[in-house]
Coordinates of C-alpha atoms in Angstrom, one line a residue:
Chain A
X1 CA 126.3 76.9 118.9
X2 CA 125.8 74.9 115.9
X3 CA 122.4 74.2 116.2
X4 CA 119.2 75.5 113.9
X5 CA 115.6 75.6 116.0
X6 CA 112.9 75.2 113.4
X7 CA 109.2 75.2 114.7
X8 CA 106.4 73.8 114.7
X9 CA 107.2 70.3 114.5
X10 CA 104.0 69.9 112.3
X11 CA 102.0 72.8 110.0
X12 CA 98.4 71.7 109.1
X13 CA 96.9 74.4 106.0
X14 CA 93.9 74.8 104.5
X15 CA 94.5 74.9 100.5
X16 CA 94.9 78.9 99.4
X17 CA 96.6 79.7 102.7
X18 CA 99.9 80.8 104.2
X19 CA 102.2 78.8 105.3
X20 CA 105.0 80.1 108.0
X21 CA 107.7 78.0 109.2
X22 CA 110.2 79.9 111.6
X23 CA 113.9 79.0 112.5
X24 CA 116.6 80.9 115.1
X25 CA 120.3 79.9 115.5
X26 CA 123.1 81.1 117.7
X27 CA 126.3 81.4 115.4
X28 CA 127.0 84.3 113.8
X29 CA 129.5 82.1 111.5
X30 CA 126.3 81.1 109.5
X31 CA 126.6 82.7 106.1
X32 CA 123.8 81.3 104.4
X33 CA 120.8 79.9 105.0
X34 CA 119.0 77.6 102.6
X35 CA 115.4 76.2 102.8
X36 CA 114.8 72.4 101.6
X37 CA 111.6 71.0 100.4
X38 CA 111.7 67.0 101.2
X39 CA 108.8 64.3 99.8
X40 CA 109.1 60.9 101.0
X41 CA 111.6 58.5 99.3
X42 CA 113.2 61.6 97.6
X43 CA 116.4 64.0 98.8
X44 CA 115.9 67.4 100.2
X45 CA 115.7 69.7 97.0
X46 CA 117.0 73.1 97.3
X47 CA 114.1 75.8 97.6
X48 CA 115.0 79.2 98.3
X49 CA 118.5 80.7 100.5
X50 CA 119.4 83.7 101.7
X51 CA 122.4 85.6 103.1
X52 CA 122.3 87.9 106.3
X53 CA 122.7 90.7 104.4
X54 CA 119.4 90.7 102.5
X55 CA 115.8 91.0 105.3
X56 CA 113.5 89.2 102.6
X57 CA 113.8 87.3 99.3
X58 CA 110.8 86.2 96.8
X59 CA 110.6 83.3 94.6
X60 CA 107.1 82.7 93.2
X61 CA 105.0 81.5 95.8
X62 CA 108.0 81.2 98.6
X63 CA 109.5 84.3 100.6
X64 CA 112.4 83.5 103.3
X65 CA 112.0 86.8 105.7
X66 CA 115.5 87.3 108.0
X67 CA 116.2 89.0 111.1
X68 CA 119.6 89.5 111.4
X69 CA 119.7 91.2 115.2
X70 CA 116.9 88.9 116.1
X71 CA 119.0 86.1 114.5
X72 CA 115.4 84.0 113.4
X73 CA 114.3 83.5 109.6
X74 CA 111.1 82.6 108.5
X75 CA 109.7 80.7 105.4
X76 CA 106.4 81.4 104.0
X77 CA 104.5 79.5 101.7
X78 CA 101.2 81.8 100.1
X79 CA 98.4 80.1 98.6
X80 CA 99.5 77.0 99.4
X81 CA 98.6 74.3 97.4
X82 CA 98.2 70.2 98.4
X83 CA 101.0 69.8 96.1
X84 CA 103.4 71.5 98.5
X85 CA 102.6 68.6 101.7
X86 CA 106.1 67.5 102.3
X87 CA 108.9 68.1 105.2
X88 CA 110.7 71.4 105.0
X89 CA 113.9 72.0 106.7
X90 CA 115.9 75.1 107.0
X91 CA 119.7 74.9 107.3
X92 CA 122.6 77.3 108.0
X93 CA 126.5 76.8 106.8
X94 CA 129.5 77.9 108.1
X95 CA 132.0 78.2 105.2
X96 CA 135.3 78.4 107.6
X97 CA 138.1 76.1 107.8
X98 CA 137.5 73.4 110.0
X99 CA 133.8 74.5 111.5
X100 CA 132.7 74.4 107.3
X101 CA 129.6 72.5 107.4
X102 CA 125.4 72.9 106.5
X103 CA 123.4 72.5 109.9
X104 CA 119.8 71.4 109.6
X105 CA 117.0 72.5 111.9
X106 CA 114.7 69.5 113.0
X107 CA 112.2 69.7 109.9
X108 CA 108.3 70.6 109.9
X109 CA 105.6 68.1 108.2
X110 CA 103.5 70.1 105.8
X111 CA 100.4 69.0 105.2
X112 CA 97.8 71.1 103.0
X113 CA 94.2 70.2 103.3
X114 CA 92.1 70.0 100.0
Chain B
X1 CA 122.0 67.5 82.8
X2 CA 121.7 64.8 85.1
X3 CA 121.0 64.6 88.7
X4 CA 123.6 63.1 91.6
X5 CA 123.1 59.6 91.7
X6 CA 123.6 57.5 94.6
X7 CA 124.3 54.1 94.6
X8 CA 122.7 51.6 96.1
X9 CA 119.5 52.6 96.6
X10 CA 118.5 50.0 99.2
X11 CA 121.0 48.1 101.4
X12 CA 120.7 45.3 103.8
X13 CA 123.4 44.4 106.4
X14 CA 124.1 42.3 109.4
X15 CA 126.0 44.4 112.6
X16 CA 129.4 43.8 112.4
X17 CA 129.9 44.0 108.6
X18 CA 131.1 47.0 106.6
X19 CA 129.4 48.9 103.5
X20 CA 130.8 51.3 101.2
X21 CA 128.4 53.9 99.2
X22 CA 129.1 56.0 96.4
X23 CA 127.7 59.2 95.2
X24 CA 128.5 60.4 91.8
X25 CA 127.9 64.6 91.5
X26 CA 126.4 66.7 89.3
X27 CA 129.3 66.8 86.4
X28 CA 131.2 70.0 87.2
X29 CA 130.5 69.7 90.7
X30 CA 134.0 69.5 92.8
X31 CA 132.0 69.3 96.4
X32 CA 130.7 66.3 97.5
X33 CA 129.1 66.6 101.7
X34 CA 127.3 63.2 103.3
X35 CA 124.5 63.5 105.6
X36 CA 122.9 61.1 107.6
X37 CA 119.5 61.0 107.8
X38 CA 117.6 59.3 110.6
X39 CA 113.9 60.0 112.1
X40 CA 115.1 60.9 115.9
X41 CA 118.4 62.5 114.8
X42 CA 117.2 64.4 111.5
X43 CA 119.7 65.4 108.9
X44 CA 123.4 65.8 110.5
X45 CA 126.7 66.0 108.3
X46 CA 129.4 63.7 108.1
X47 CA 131.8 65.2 106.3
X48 CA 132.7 67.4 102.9
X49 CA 135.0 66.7 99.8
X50 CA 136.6 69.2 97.9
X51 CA 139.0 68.2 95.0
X52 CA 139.8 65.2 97.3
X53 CA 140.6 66.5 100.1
X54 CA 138.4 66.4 103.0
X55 CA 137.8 69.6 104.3
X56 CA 135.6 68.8 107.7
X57 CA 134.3 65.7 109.5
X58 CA 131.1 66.2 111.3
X59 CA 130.2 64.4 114.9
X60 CA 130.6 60.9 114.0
X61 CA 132.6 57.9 115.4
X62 CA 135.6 57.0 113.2
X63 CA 134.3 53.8 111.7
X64 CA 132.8 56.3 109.2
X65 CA 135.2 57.2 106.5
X66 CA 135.3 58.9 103.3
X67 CA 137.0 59.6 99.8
X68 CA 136.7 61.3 96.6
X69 CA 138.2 60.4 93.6
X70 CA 140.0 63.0 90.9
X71 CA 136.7 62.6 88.7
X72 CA 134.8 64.4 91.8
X73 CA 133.0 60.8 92.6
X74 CA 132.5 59.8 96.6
X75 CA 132.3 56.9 98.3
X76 CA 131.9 56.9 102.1
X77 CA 132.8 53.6 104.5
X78 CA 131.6 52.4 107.5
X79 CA 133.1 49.7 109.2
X80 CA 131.9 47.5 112.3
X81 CA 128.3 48.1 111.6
X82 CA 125.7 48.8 114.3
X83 CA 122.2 48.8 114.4
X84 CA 122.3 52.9 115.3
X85 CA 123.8 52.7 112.0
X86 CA 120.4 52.1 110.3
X87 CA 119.6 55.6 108.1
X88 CA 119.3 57.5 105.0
X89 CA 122.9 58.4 103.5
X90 CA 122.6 61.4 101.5
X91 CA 125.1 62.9 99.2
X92 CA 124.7 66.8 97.7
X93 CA 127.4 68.6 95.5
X94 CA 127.6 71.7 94.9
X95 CA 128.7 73.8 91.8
X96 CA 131.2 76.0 93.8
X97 CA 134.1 75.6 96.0
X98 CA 131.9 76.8 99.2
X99 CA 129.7 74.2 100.7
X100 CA 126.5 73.6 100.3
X101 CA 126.0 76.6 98.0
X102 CA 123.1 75.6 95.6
X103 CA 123.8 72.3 97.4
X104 CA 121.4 69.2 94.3
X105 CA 120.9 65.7 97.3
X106 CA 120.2 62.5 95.2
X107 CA 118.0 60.7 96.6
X108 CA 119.7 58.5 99.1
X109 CA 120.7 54.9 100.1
X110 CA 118.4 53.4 102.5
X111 CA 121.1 51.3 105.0
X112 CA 119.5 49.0 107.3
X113 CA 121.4 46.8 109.5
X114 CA 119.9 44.0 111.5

């Protein structure tokens, strides 16, 4: 119940398109769901969240869309850029006593061609 | 303001020994969450600090251990080293008392044990 699916495994862009990377989960505990942005030899940095009671949220270039009853949320990426070829992982917390925790889905590789 | 800073960056140790790794948060930050990072496992949590106390212990074996000091600093432990052992340790505080929530990673110690 715990776990995040995040698919594909791998994203392959042309420069100036749209990225979309899509996660589902099972616990209706999670109360936030962050997106991470990850470049080799460096930490996940934070990228965009969202709570369950918001469908979509914008942030430049990023928008997370989320489907409570469907319980699946989506990253997209527009005009994506070469800059933006790292690993992205979306994650979910729980914020309750002794299940508190962030769960990560399985990461995509982004890579966007020139 | 600076980042959270994990020290060392790079570790080498033979199975059977222990290590200890510190994280240092953002200043103002009171909780501290480890994560291990490892390419067939991806990122799962180990546990989370809050005003030294630990509030949750993810699925690990108890030769991992952690602690955080009054000044918000962690260090984690992990005895009887195996070669399984072999990841990225992560650290991320957070600004709140609810995990995870704007959740700043430094960039990791690289443990390898052979």
């Amino acid at each position: 119940q715990q776990q995040v699916k995040q698919s594909p495994q791998s994203l392959i862009v042309q420069k100036g398109g749209i990225s979309i990377i899509n996660c589902a989960y099972e616990n209706t505990a999670f109360d936030y769901f962050p997106w991470y942005q990850q470049f080799p030899g460096k930490g996940p940095a934070l990228l965009i969240a969202i709570r369950p009671d918001v469908s979509e949220k914008k942030e430049g270039r990023f928008t997370i869309s989320f489907n409570k009853s469907a319980k699946q949320f989506s990253l997209h990426i527009m005009d994506s850029q070469p800059g933006d070829s790292a690993t992205y992982f979306c994650a979910a917390r729980v914020d309750k006593g002794s299940a508190r925790q962030l769960t990560f889905g399985s990461g995509t590789q982004l890579t966007v061609l020139p | 303001k600076a980042g959270v800073t994990q020290t060392p960056r790079y570790l080498i140790k033979t199975r059977g020994q222990q290590v200890t790794l510190s994280c240092s948060p953002i200043s103002g930050h009171r909780s501290v969450s480890w994560y291990q990072q490892t390419p067939g496992q991806g990122l799962q949590f180990l546990f989370e600090y809050f005003s030294e106390t630990q509030r949750n212990k993810g699925n690990f074996p108890g030769r991992f251990s952690g602690r955080q000091f009054s000044n918000s600093r962690s260090e984690m432990n992990v005895s009887t080293l195996e070669l399984g052992d072999s990841a990225l340790y992560l650290c991320a505080s957070s600004p709140t008392g609810r995990i995870a929530t704007e959740a700043f990673f430094g960039q990791g110690t690289r443990l390898t044990v052979v």
